[in-house]
Amino acid sequence: YPNSDIAKGVVALDEGGHILVQDRTQKTSVPGIFAAGDVVDFKYRQAGVSSGDGIKAGLDAAEFLRMQGYNDAIATK
């Protein structure tokens, strides 16, 4: 079973306790919360898949921040 107890009641989970992500992204049911690794992958659960998901989650988070107006000027502050 995935170690997703922290996500219960926060984001959508399937019956097995895996965090549900949207399409081929790492976006969860809550904007700004991203998931990666064994908590989303019930089939492969491998380190390579998890690290790739981590990269995708980071890119999804960066896109989310840009959509919220985050930019270089804000980062400099």
PDB file of C-alpha atoms in Angstrom:
ATOM      1  CA  TYR A   1       0.000   0.000   0.000  1.00  0.00           C
ATOM      2  CA  PRO A   2       1.197   3.534  -0.716  1.00  0.00           C
ATOM      3  CA  ASN A   3       2.230   5.755   2.177  1.00  0.00           C
ATOM      4  CA  SER A   4      -0.377   8.403   1.378  1.00  0.00           C
ATOM      5  CA  ASP A   5      -1.961   8.906   4.804  1.00  0.00           C
ATOM      6  CA  ILE A   6      -0.884  12.561   4.812  1.00  0.00           C
ATOM      7  CA  ALA A   7      -3.009  13.145   1.692  1.00  0.00           C
ATOM      8  CA  LYS A   8      -6.244  11.606   3.031  1.00  0.00           C
ATOM      9  CA  GLY A   9      -8.979  14.213   3.160  1.00  0.00           C
ATOM     10  CA  VAL A  10      -6.793  16.675   1.242  1.00  0.00           C
ATOM     11  CA  VAL A  11      -6.633  15.327  -2.320  1.00  0.00           C
ATOM     12  CA  ALA A  12      -8.573  12.639  -4.176  1.00  0.00           C
ATOM     13  CA  LEU A  13      -7.379   9.047  -3.665  1.00  0.00           C
ATOM     14  CA  ASP A  14      -8.399   5.799  -5.336  1.00  0.00           C
ATOM     15  CA  GLU A  15      -9.681   2.772  -3.396  1.00  0.00           C
ATOM     16  CA  GLY A  16      -6.118   1.505  -2.916  1.00  0.00           C
ATOM     17  CA  GLY A  17      -4.945   4.772  -1.361  1.00  0.00           C
ATOM     18  CA  HIS A  18      -3.058   6.038  -4.412  1.00  0.00           C
ATOM     19  CA  ILE A  19      -3.249   9.772  -5.095  1.00  0.00           C
ATOM     20  CA  LEU A  20      -5.160  10.486  -8.288  1.00  0.00           C
ATOM     21  CA  VAL A  21      -3.385  12.744 -10.786  1.00  0.00           C
ATOM     22  CA  GLN A  22      -4.813  14.480 -13.839  1.00  0.00           C
ATOM     23  CA  ASP A  23      -4.115  13.024 -17.261  1.00  0.00           C
ATOM     24  CA  ARG A  24      -0.343  12.753 -17.846  1.00  0.00           C
ATOM     25  CA  THR A  25       0.591  15.401 -15.259  1.00  0.00           C
ATOM     26  CA  GLN A  26       1.371  15.228 -11.561  1.00  0.00           C
ATOM     27  CA  LYS A  27      -1.487  17.634 -10.719  1.00  0.00           C
ATOM     28  CA  THR A  28      -3.827  16.394  -8.003  1.00  0.00           C
ATOM     29  CA  SER A  29      -7.441  17.375  -7.405  1.00  0.00           C
ATOM     30  CA  VAL A  30      -6.223  20.471  -5.501  1.00  0.00           C
ATOM     31  CA  PRO A  31      -4.556  23.288  -7.473  1.00  0.00           C
ATOM     32  CA  GLY A  32      -0.954  23.767  -6.351  1.00  0.00           C
ATOM     33  CA  ILE A  33      -0.572  20.275  -4.863  1.00  0.00           C
ATOM     34  CA  PHE A  34       1.437  17.810  -6.954  1.00  0.00           C
ATOM     35  CA  ALA A  35       2.214  14.144  -6.311  1.00  0.00           C
ATOM     36  CA  ALA A  36       4.950  11.818  -7.536  1.00  0.00           C
ATOM     37  CA  GLY A  37       6.315   8.337  -7.080  1.00  0.00           C
ATOM     38  CA  ASP A  38       4.822   5.296  -5.417  1.00  0.00           C
ATOM     39  CA  VAL A  39       1.826   7.236  -4.073  1.00  0.00           C
ATOM     40  CA  VAL A  40       0.566   7.717  -7.651  1.00  0.00           C
ATOM     41  CA  ASP A  41       1.994   4.656  -9.419  1.00  0.00           C
ATOM     42  CA  PHE A  42       0.258   1.403  -8.536  1.00  0.00           C
ATOM     43  CA  LYS A  43       1.809  -0.539 -11.407  1.00  0.00           C
ATOM     44  CA  TYR A  44       5.517   0.174 -11.822  1.00  0.00           C
ATOM     45  CA  ARG A  45       6.595   1.623  -8.454  1.00  0.00           C
ATOM     46  CA  GLN A  46      10.234   1.839  -9.520  1.00  0.00           C
ATOM     47  CA  ALA A  47      12.887   4.380  -8.590  1.00  0.00           C
ATOM     48  CA  GLY A  48      13.239   5.477 -12.222  1.00  0.00           C
ATOM     49  CA  VAL A  49       9.526   6.094 -12.570  1.00  0.00           C
ATOM     50  CA  SER A  50       9.469   7.934  -9.241  1.00  0.00           C
ATOM     51  CA  SER A  51      12.367  10.202 -10.173  1.00  0.00           C
ATOM     52  CA  GLY A  52      10.758  10.964 -13.545  1.00  0.00           C
ATOM     53  CA  ASP A  53       7.481  11.775 -11.774  1.00  0.00           C
ATOM     54  CA  GLY A  54       9.403  14.088  -9.441  1.00  0.00           C
ATOM     55  CA  ILE A  55      10.765  15.991 -12.429  1.00  0.00           C
ATOM     56  CA  LYS A  56       7.277  16.239 -13.934  1.00  0.00           C
ATOM     57  CA  ALA A  57       5.844  17.424 -10.600  1.00  0.00           C
ATOM     58  CA  GLY A  58       8.529  20.115 -10.380  1.00  0.00           C
ATOM     59  CA  LEU A  59       7.747  21.327 -13.895  1.00  0.00           C
ATOM     60  CA  ASP A  60       4.005  21.299 -13.151  1.00  0.00           C
ATOM     61  CA  ALA A  61       4.643  23.313  -9.961  1.00  0.00           C
ATOM     62  CA  ALA A  62       6.777  25.855 -11.851  1.00  0.00           C
ATOM     63  CA  GLU A  63       3.994  26.266 -14.432  1.00  0.00           C
ATOM     64  CA  PHE A  64       1.444  26.707 -11.637  1.00  0.00           C
ATOM     65  CA  LEU A  65       3.570  29.455 -10.049  1.00  0.00           C
ATOM     66  CA  ARG A  66       3.945  31.240 -13.401  1.00  0.00           C
ATOM     67  CA  MET A  67       0.170  31.115 -13.853  1.00  0.00           C
ATOM     68  CA  GLN A  68      -0.190  32.730 -10.410  1.00  0.00           C
ATOM     69  CA  GLY A  69       2.025  35.617 -11.524  1.00  0.00           C
ATOM     70  CA  TYR A  70       5.328  34.474 -10.037  1.00  0.00           C
ATOM     71  CA  ASN A  71       8.239  35.861 -12.080  1.00  0.00           C
ATOM     72  CA  ASP A  72      11.946  36.807 -11.879  1.00  0.00           C
ATOM     73  CA  ALA A  73      11.183  40.140 -10.225  1.00  0.00           C
ATOM     74  CA  ILE A  74       9.296  38.425  -7.421  1.00  0.00           C
ATOM     75  CA  ALA A  75      12.019  35.781  -7.074  1.00  0.00           C
ATOM     76  CA  THR A  76      14.635  38.513  -6.640  1.00  0.00           C
ATOM     77  CA  LYS A  77      12.719  40.016  -3.712  1.00  0.00           C
TER      78      LYS A  77
END
